[in-house]
mmCIF file of C-alpha atoms in Angstrom:
data_model
loop_
_atom_site.group_PDB
_atom_site.id
_atom_site.type_symbol
_atom_site.label_atom_id
_atom_site.label_comp_id
_atom_site.label_asym_id
_atom_site.label_seq_id
_atom_site.Cartn_x
_atom_site.Cartn_y
_atom_site.Cartn_z
ATOM 1 C CA MET A 6 -35.594 -5.412 148.794
ATOM 2 C CA ALA A 7 -32.060 -6.752 148.752
ATOM 3 C CA ASN A 8 -31.663 -5.671 145.112
ATOM 4 C CA LYS A 9 -32.786 -2.063 145.626
ATOM 5 C CA LEU A 10 -29.187 -0.833 145.928
ATOM 6 C CA ILE A 11 -26.955 -2.056 143.116
ATOM 7 C CA VAL A 12 -23.412 -0.710 142.865
ATOM 8 C CA THR A 13 -21.784 -1.092 139.465
ATOM 9 C CA ALA A 14 -18.959 0.477 137.496
ATOM 10 C CA ALA A 15 -19.561 3.374 135.099
ATOM 11 C CA PRO A 16 -21.120 4.124 132.686
ATOM 12 C CA HIS A 17 -24.530 4.250 134.322
ATOM 13 C CA ILE A 18 -26.438 5.582 131.299
ATOM 14 C CA THR A 19 -27.674 2.739 129.122
ATOM 15 C CA SER A 20 -29.305 2.619 125.712
ATOM 16 C CA PRO A 21 -31.682 0.115 124.096
ATOM 17 C CA ASP A 22 -29.548 0.309 120.937
ATOM 18 C CA SER A 23 -26.881 -2.259 120.227
ATOM 19 C CA THR A 24 -24.275 -2.700 117.510
ATOM 20 C CA GLN A 25 -26.560 -5.213 115.821
ATOM 21 C CA LYS A 26 -29.572 -2.868 115.797
ATOM 22 C CA ILE A 27 -27.492 0.068 114.518
ATOM 23 C CA MET A 28 -25.959 -2.003 111.718
ATOM 24 C CA GLN A 29 -29.370 -3.368 110.756
ATOM 25 C CA ARG A 30 -30.671 0.196 110.393
ATOM 26 C CA VAL A 31 -27.729 1.027 108.142
ATOM 27 C CA CYS A 32 -28.605 -2.004 105.991
ATOM 28 C CA ILE A 33 -32.221 -0.830 105.800
ATOM 29 C CA ALA A 34 -31.036 2.643 104.747
ATOM 30 C CA LEU A 35 -28.958 1.091 101.944
ATOM 31 C CA VAL A 36 -31.753 -1.086 100.538
ATOM 32 C CA PRO A 37 -33.406 1.689 98.427
ATOM 33 C CA THR A 38 -30.090 2.383 96.692
ATOM 34 C CA LEU A 39 -29.586 -1.336 96.090
ATOM 35 C CA ILE A 40 -33.029 -1.551 94.474
ATOM 36 C CA ALA A 41 -32.253 1.521 92.355
ATOM 37 C CA SER A 42 -28.915 0.051 91.223
ATOM 38 C CA VAL A 43 -30.643 -3.165 90.145
ATOM 39 C CA PHE A 44 -33.152 -1.109 88.146
ATOM 40 C CA ILE A 45 -30.378 0.993 86.590
ATOM 41 C CA PHE A 46 -27.685 -1.633 85.900
ATOM 42 C CA GLY A 47 -29.568 -4.919 85.989
ATOM 43 C CA ILE A 48 -29.360 -8.087 88.079
ATOM 44 C CA ASN A 49 -25.544 -7.927 88.146
ATOM 45 C CA SER A 50 -25.838 -5.271 90.851
ATOM 46 C CA LEU A 51 -27.703 -7.644 93.153
ATOM 47 C CA ILE A 52 -25.341 -10.533 92.428
ATOM 48 C CA LEU A 53 -22.252 -8.380 93.060
ATOM 49 C CA THR A 54 -23.696 -7.157 96.361
ATOM 50 C CA ALA A 55 -24.528 -10.716 97.412
ATOM 51 C CA VAL A 56 -20.957 -11.797 96.579
ATOM 52 C CA THR A 57 -19.297 -9.014 98.588
ATOM 53 C CA VAL A 58 -21.607 -9.484 101.584
ATOM 54 C CA ALA A 59 -21.091 -13.263 101.594
ATOM 55 C CA ALA A 60 -17.322 -12.846 101.219
ATOM 56 C CA CYS A 61 -17.096 -10.304 104.044
ATOM 57 C CA VAL A 62 -19.141 -12.487 106.389
ATOM 58 C CA PHE A 63 -17.066 -15.564 105.480
ATOM 59 C CA PHE A 64 -13.709 -13.839 105.950
ATOM 60 C CA GLU A 65 -14.775 -12.458 109.336
ATOM 61 C CA TRP A 66 -16.018 -15.870 110.459
ATOM 62 C CA ALA A 67 -12.930 -17.704 109.139
ATOM 63 C CA TYR A 68 -10.396 -15.275 110.613
ATOM 64 C CA CYS A 69 -12.017 -15.228 114.057
ATOM 65 C CA LYS A 70 -12.348 -19.037 113.982
ATOM 66 C CA LEU A 71 -8.687 -19.418 113.034
ATOM 67 C CA MET A 72 -7.503 -17.003 115.737
ATOM 68 C CA GLY A 73 -9.768 -18.436 118.410
ATOM 69 C CA ARG A 74 -11.686 -15.186 118.848
ATOM 70 C CA GLU A 75 -15.366 -14.678 119.501
ATOM 71 C CA ILE A 76 -17.173 -14.705 116.159
ATOM 72 C CA PRO A 77 -18.997 -11.349 115.756
ATOM 73 C CA VAL A 78 -20.867 -12.139 112.519
ATOM 74 C CA ALA A 79 -24.238 -11.635 114.213
ATOM 75 C CA ASP A 80 -23.535 -7.920 114.788
ATOM 76 C CA PHE A 81 -24.103 -7.270 111.038
ATOM 77 C CA SER A 82 -20.960 -5.098 110.760
ATOM 78 C CA ALA A 83 -19.528 -7.415 108.100
ATOM 79 C CA VAL A 84 -22.812 -7.215 106.187
ATOM 80 C CA VAL A 85 -22.645 -3.404 106.210
ATOM 81 C CA THR A 86 -19.019 -3.505 105.029
ATOM 82 C CA GLY A 87 -19.999 -5.876 102.219
ATOM 83 C CA MET A 88 -22.867 -3.651 101.067
ATOM 84 C CA LEU A 89 -20.742 -0.487 101.186
ATOM 85 C CA LEU A 90 -17.946 -2.236 99.301
ATOM 86 C CA ALA A 91 -20.383 -3.305 96.578
ATOM 87 C CA PHE A 92 -21.700 0.250 96.347
ATOM 88 C CA ASN A 93 -18.127 1.359 95.581
ATOM 89 C CA LEU A 94 -17.759 -1.051 92.656
ATOM 90 C CA PRO A 95 -19.040 -1.021 89.060
ATOM 91 C CA ALA A 96 -21.627 -3.688 88.260
ATOM 92 C CA THR A 97 -19.324 -5.237 85.636
ATOM 93 C CA LEU A 98 -16.448 -5.948 88.043
ATOM 94 C CA PRO A 99 -15.448 -9.656 88.034
ATOM 95 C CA TRP A 100 -16.571 -11.441 91.195
ATOM 96 C CA TRP A 101 -13.088 -12.597 92.136
ATOM 97 C CA MET A 102 -11.902 -8.971 92.268
ATOM 98 C CA ALA A 103 -14.800 -8.131 94.562
ATOM 99 C CA ILE A 104 -13.768 -11.036 96.805
ATOM 100 C CA VAL A 105 -10.213 -9.656 96.914
ATOM 101 C CA GLY A 106 -11.682 -6.339 98.034
ATOM 102 C CA ALA A 107 -13.684 -8.116 100.755
ATOM 103 C CA PHE A 108 -10.504 -9.798 102.017
ATOM 104 C CA ILE A 109 -8.695 -6.461 102.182
ATOM 105 C CA ALA A 110 -11.600 -4.791 103.990
ATOM 106 C CA ILE A 111 -12.261 -7.488 106.595
ATOM 107 C CA VAL A 112 -8.946 -9.209 107.213
ATOM 108 C CA ILE A 113 -6.347 -6.533 106.547
ATOM 109 C CA VAL A 114 -8.105 -3.322 107.571
ATOM 110 C CA LYS A 115 -10.497 -4.608 110.246
ATOM 111 C CA GLN A 116 -9.376 -7.842 111.901
ATOM 112 C CA LEU A 117 -5.598 -7.415 111.810
ATOM 113 C CA PHE A 118 -6.051 -4.215 113.821
ATOM 114 C CA GLY A 119 -8.229 -5.889 116.431
ATOM 115 C CA GLY A 120 -11.694 -6.101 114.919
ATOM 116 C CA LEU A 121 -14.679 -3.780 115.131
ATOM 117 C CA GLY A 122 -13.786 -0.595 116.965
ATOM 118 C CA TYR A 123 -10.049 -0.783 116.306
ATOM 119 C CA ASN A 124 -9.775 -0.239 112.542
ATOM 120 C CA PHE A 125 -7.824 2.903 111.608
ATOM 121 C CA ALA A 126 -9.939 3.683 108.540
ATOM 122 C CA ASN A 127 -13.215 2.731 106.916
ATOM 123 C CA PRO A 128 -12.642 -0.818 105.578
ATOM 124 C CA ALA A 129 -14.753 -0.358 102.438
ATOM 125 C CA ILE A 130 -12.916 2.859 101.541
ATOM 126 C CA VAL A 131 -9.479 1.234 101.819
ATOM 127 C CA ALA A 132 -10.691 -1.748 99.789
ATOM 128 C CA ARG A 133 -12.025 0.519 97.047
ATOM 129 C CA ILE A 134 -8.745 2.436 96.843
ATOM 130 C CA ALA A 135 -6.738 -0.805 96.760
ATOM 131 C CA LEU A 136 -8.898 -2.186 93.938
ATOM 132 C CA ALA A 137 -8.745 1.114 92.044
ATOM 133 C CA VAL A 138 -4.945 1.027 92.189
ATOM 134 C CA GLY A 139 -4.576 -2.694 91.488
ATOM 135 C CA PHE A 140 -7.318 -3.074 88.856
ATOM 136 C CA ALA A 141 -7.599 0.448 87.473
ATOM 137 C CA SER A 142 -9.060 -0.409 84.076
ATOM 138 C CA ARG A 143 -11.750 -2.734 85.444
ATOM 139 C CA MET A 144 -12.703 -0.330 88.249
ATOM 140 C CA ALA A 145 -13.133 2.445 85.662
ATOM 141 C CA ASN A 146 -15.208 0.267 83.334
ATOM 142 C CA TYR A 147 -18.588 1.798 84.172
ATOM 143 C CA PRO A 148 -21.547 0.066 82.520
ATOM 144 C CA LYS A 149 -24.251 2.043 80.771
ATOM 145 C CA PRO A 150 -27.682 2.027 82.419
ATOM 146 C CA ALA A 151 -29.701 -1.015 81.402
ATOM 147 C CA ASN A 152 -33.061 0.753 81.565
ATOM 148 C CA GLY A 153 -32.234 3.166 78.746
ATOM 149 C CA ILE A 154 -34.238 6.016 80.306
ATOM 150 C CA ASP A 155 -32.711 9.433 79.639
ATOM 151 C CA ALA A 156 -29.223 8.113 80.276
ATOM 152 C CA LEU A 157 -26.123 10.280 80.126
ATOM 153 C CA ALA A 158 -23.791 9.175 77.364
ATOM 154 C CA SER A 159 -20.607 9.716 79.404
ATOM 155 C CA ALA A 160 -19.009 7.111 81.646
ATOM 156 C CA THR A 161 -19.488 9.249 84.738
ATOM 157 C CA PRO A 162 -20.926 12.775 85.116
ATOM 158 C CA LEU A 163 -17.826 14.084 86.885
ATOM 159 C CA ALA A 164 -15.782 13.412 83.751
ATOM 160 C CA VAL A 165 -17.871 15.962 81.837
ATOM 161 C CA SER A 166 -19.160 18.070 84.723
ATOM 162 C CA GLY A 167 -18.346 21.282 82.865
ATOM 163 C CA GLN A 168 -20.810 20.319 80.104
ATOM 164 C CA LEU A 169 -23.735 19.566 82.400
ATOM 165 C CA GLY A 170 -26.429 22.082 83.216
ATOM 166 C CA ALA A 171 -29.790 22.429 84.914
ATOM 167 C CA GLY A 172 -31.376 20.143 82.346
ATOM 168 C CA GLN A 173 -29.370 17.191 83.681
ATOM 169 C CA TYR A 174 -30.252 17.659 87.367
ATOM 170 C CA VAL A 175 -33.150 15.202 87.156
ATOM 171 C CA THR A 176 -30.925 12.636 85.481
ATOM 172 C CA LEU A 177 -28.350 13.013 88.238
ATOM 173 C CA LEU A 178 -31.034 12.670 90.909
ATOM 174 C CA LEU A 179 -32.449 9.513 89.342
ATOM 175 C CA GLY A 180 -29.009 8.041 88.651
ATOM 176 C CA ASN A 181 -29.438 7.183 84.980
ATOM 177 C CA HIS A 182 -25.740 7.441 84.187
ATOM 178 C CA GLY A 183 -22.531 5.461 84.439
ATOM 179 C CA GLY A 184 -20.733 4.944 87.724
ATOM 180 C CA VAL A 185 -20.418 2.555 90.626
ATOM 181 C CA LEU A 186 -23.560 1.232 92.304
ATOM 182 C CA GLY A 187 -23.667 3.788 95.089
ATOM 183 C CA GLU A 188 -22.878 6.953 93.177
ATOM 184 C CA THR A 189 -25.807 6.963 90.780
ATOM 185 C CA CYS A 190 -29.252 7.503 92.349
ATOM 186 C CA ALA A 191 -28.814 10.517 94.629
ATOM 187 C CA ILE A 192 -32.453 10.441 95.766
ATOM 188 C CA THR A 193 -32.211 6.999 97.382
ATOM 189 C CA ILE A 194 -28.889 7.860 99.050
ATOM 190 C CA LEU A 195 -30.452 11.035 100.433
ATOM 191 C CA LEU A 196 -33.515 9.146 101.684
ATOM 192 C CA GLY A 197 -31.278 6.599 103.387
ATOM 193 C CA GLY A 198 -29.226 9.365 104.985
ATOM 194 C CA ILE A 199 -32.341 11.101 106.291
ATOM 195 C CA TYR A 200 -33.524 7.778 107.745
ATOM 196 C CA LEU A 201 -30.230 7.389 109.615
ATOM 197 C CA ILE A 202 -30.487 10.923 110.987
ATOM 198 C CA VAL A 203 -34.131 10.542 112.042
ATOM 199 C CA THR A 204 -33.402 7.241 113.796
ATOM 200 C CA LYS A 205 -30.362 8.904 115.431
ATOM 201 C CA VAL A 206 -27.932 6.387 114.010
ATOM 202 C CA ILE A 207 -25.758 9.260 112.770
ATOM 203 C CA SER A 208 -25.396 12.937 113.593
ATOM 204 C CA PRO A 209 -26.172 15.392 110.772
ATOM 205 C CA MET A 210 -23.054 17.412 111.673
ATOM 206 C CA ILE A 211 -20.581 15.601 109.403
ATOM 207 C CA PRO A 212 -22.714 15.127 106.253
ATOM 208 C CA VAL A 213 -24.174 18.653 106.398
ATOM 209 C CA THR A 214 -20.768 20.244 106.961
ATOM 210 C CA TYR A 215 -19.179 18.113 104.253
ATOM 211 C CA LEU A 216 -21.832 18.888 101.634
ATOM 212 C CA ALA A 217 -21.969 22.586 102.557
ATOM 213 C CA THR A 218 -18.181 22.910 102.239
ATOM 214 C CA VAL A 219 -18.210 21.300 98.790
ATOM 215 C CA ALA A 220 -21.072 23.577 97.686
ATOM 216 C CA VAL A 221 -19.309 26.754 98.851
ATOM 217 C CA LEU A 222 -15.937 25.813 97.361
ATOM 218 C CA SER A 223 -17.630 24.835 94.090
ATOM 219 C CA LEU A 224 -19.214 28.285 93.846
ATOM 220 C CA LEU A 225 -15.872 29.955 94.589
ATOM 221 C CA ALA A 226 -14.194 27.825 91.914
ATOM 222 C CA GLY A 227 -16.855 28.653 89.331
ATOM 223 C CA LYS A 228 -18.284 25.117 89.276
ATOM 224 C CA ASP A 229 -21.933 24.117 89.394
ATOM 225 C CA PRO A 230 -22.462 23.165 93.059
ATOM 226 C CA ILE A 231 -25.514 21.010 92.336
ATOM 227 C CA VAL A 232 -23.616 18.935 89.786
ATOM 228 C CA GLN A 233 -20.754 18.524 92.245
ATOM 229 C CA LEU A 234 -23.098 17.467 95.045
ATOM 230 C CA LEU A 235 -25.101 14.986 92.969
ATOM 231 C CA SER A 236 -22.171 13.468 91.059
ATOM 232 C CA GLY A 237 -19.654 10.893 92.137
ATOM 233 C CA GLY A 238 -19.627 9.247 95.542
ATOM 234 C CA LEU A 239 -20.166 12.428 97.539
ATOM 235 C CA MET A 240 -23.646 11.571 98.861
ATOM 236 C CA LEU A 241 -22.688 7.977 99.697
ATOM 237 C CA GLY A 242 -19.482 9.102 101.374
ATOM 238 C CA ALA A 243 -21.112 11.919 103.339
ATOM 239 C CA PHE A 244 -23.980 9.897 104.832
ATOM 240 C CA PHE A 245 -22.686 6.333 105.023
ATOM 241 C CA MET A 246 -18.879 6.305 105.117
ATOM 242 C CA ALA A 247 -17.653 9.517 106.695
ATOM 243 C CA THR A 248 -20.059 8.982 109.625
ATOM 244 C CA ASP A 249 -18.563 5.644 110.673
ATOM 245 C CA TYR A 250 -18.427 5.651 114.492
ATOM 246 C CA VAL A 251 -14.921 4.217 114.736
ATOM 247 C CA THR A 252 -13.210 6.448 112.189
ATOM 248 C CA SER A 253 -14.928 9.796 112.815
ATOM 249 C CA PRO A 254 -14.511 12.309 115.674
ATOM 250 C CA THR A 255 -16.593 12.030 118.831
ATOM 251 C CA THR A 256 -17.003 15.731 119.665
ATOM 252 C CA ASP A 257 -19.216 18.234 117.845
ATOM 253 C CA LYS A 258 -16.288 20.564 117.261
ATOM 254 C CA GLY A 259 -14.268 17.644 115.916
ATOM 255 C CA LYS A 260 -17.088 16.630 113.569
ATOM 256 C CA LEU A 261 -17.238 20.187 112.242
ATOM 257 C CA ILE A 262 -13.493 20.203 111.545
ATOM 258 C CA PHE A 263 -13.752 16.708 110.051
ATOM 259 C CA GLY A 264 -16.545 17.716 107.651
ATOM 260 C CA ILE A 265 -14.754 20.860 106.518
ATOM 261 C CA GLY A 266 -11.542 18.914 105.982
ATOM 262 C CA LEU A 267 -13.381 16.346 103.874
ATOM 263 C CA GLY A 268 -14.886 19.085 101.712
ATOM 264 C CA VAL A 269 -11.568 20.878 101.206
ATOM 265 C CA ILE A 270 -9.669 17.718 100.238
ATOM 266 C CA THR A 271 -12.462 16.489 97.949
ATOM 267 C CA CYS A 272 -12.610 19.796 96.066
ATOM 268 C CA ALA A 273 -8.814 20.055 95.901
ATOM 269 C CA ILE A 274 -8.616 16.640 94.221
ATOM 270 C CA ARG A 275 -11.579 17.298 91.911
ATOM 271 C CA PHE A 276 -10.594 20.819 90.839
ATOM 272 C CA LEU A 277 -6.788 20.751 91.016
ATOM 273 C CA GLY A 278 -5.891 17.090 90.527
ATOM 274 C CA THR A 279 -6.020 14.757 87.569
ATOM 275 C CA MET A 280 -8.757 12.537 89.028
ATOM 276 C CA ASN A 281 -12.444 13.297 88.648
ATOM 277 C CA GLU A 282 -13.356 11.896 92.064
ATOM 278 C CA GLY A 283 -11.831 12.673 95.475
ATOM 279 C CA VAL A 284 -14.232 11.343 98.096
ATOM 280 C CA SER A 285 -12.426 8.075 98.874
ATOM 281 C CA PHE A 286 -9.032 9.680 99.370
ATOM 282 C CA ALA A 287 -10.565 12.550 101.359
ATOM 283 C CA ILE A 288 -12.232 10.147 103.790
ATOM 284 C CA LEU A 289 -9.095 8.018 104.137
ATOM 285 C CA LEU A 290 -6.859 11.032 104.825
ATOM 286 C CA MET A 291 -9.278 12.496 107.367
ATOM 287 C CA ASN A 292 -9.680 9.067 109.022
ATOM 288 C CA LEU A 293 -5.956 9.130 109.709
ATOM 289 C CA LEU A 294 -6.297 12.541 111.370
ATOM 290 C CA VAL A 295 -9.222 11.597 113.632
ATOM 291 C CA PRO A 296 -7.065 10.676 116.696
ATOM 292 C CA TYR A 297 -5.406 14.105 116.560
ATOM 293 C CA ILE A 298 -8.741 15.891 116.044
ATOM 294 C CA ASP A 299 -10.200 14.089 119.062
ATOM 295 C CA VAL A 300 -7.248 15.096 121.245
ATOM 296 C CA LEU A 301 -7.397 18.742 120.181
ATOM 297 C CA THR A 302 -11.175 19.050 120.578
ATOM 298 C CA ARG A 303 -11.878 16.839 123.576
ATOM 299 C CA GLN A 304 -13.849 18.316 126.430
ATOM 300 C CA ASP A 305 -12.126 18.988 129.749
ATOM 301 C CA LYS A 306 -13.160 16.719 132.581
ATOM 302 C CA LEU A 307 -15.760 18.228 134.879
ATOM 303 C CA GLY A 308 -14.100 20.335 137.549
ATOM 304 C CA ILE A 309 -10.593 20.064 136.098
ATOM 305 C CA ALA A 310 -10.595 23.410 134.272
ATOM 306 C CA LYS A 311 -12.087 25.231 137.255
ATOM 307 C CA ALA A 312 -9.594 23.707 139.688
ATOM 308 C CA LYS A 313 -6.701 24.628 137.392
ATOM 309 C CA LYS A 314 -7.856 28.252 137.171
ATOM 310 C CA GLU A 315 -8.230 28.460 140.959
ATOM 311 C CA LYS A 316 -4.746 27.041 141.413
ATOM 312 C CA GLU A 317 -3.270 29.556 138.978
ATOM 313 C CA ALA A 318 -5.089 32.411 140.729
ATOM 314 C CA ALA A 319 -3.804 31.280 144.135
ATOM 315 C CA ALA A 320 -0.265 31.106 142.804
ATOM 316 C CA LYS A 321 -0.470 34.736 141.711
#
């Protein structure tokens, strides 16, 4: 009876979910794409993923050990970062370059800013951009599919998007073309994204808004919207990277603005710039704007707006 009345600090609404459970679900959602990449590019895909995951976990453990912090390896966030980093790399990338990317993602982007929850941008995105700038030729060295099934001859579909038609839609869906691990098989990425939405790990607001914006702008620009949606890292970015809790808005209105902004920047880079892809830079730029979006779209505290209106009315 003495424990019937328990007074504690807010919040009073609890959830059975934890960071570990959420991250494990993200890993599960990424497994189909990992299997598809191994089928498409061979065992190098699995080895590269194992290297990036191991490196991310090691760097997180080592940094926290060195700084005397609590070691958060068990929350699986480093594992997710390692898998996403691998999915942003070509299967032929030397392992030591992948380890450099893991160091940038975990130590520089995540831990130096305070660890999980304090990073200013998605660690895997920043690592990919850093590797693309520092090792441009190796990052653009896309291997041809190892299975030899109806493969596109080009390095990446976005490079020849104007030459693709309805006959190549199946190829784009199955991922039998050049590219990084996570921008090939659109079907497995889509299945993983649906799993995250069904399990309520992510909200559909950002990915749906992002993809819809790209589709509309592609039509207005005279591009094939299906090719634009299924090519490049758009699906991976929309479902797995733009929806990162730390670097995306918290309000529904903010998520809507965030998704539209991602679509506009992606299409601007793809259609007006000299690069074929624009997802990584779009996500990074919008990550930097998230604090301002949250401030502009945050909900008023309960009772504050009403009290302010009553005060203004009394003053008149």
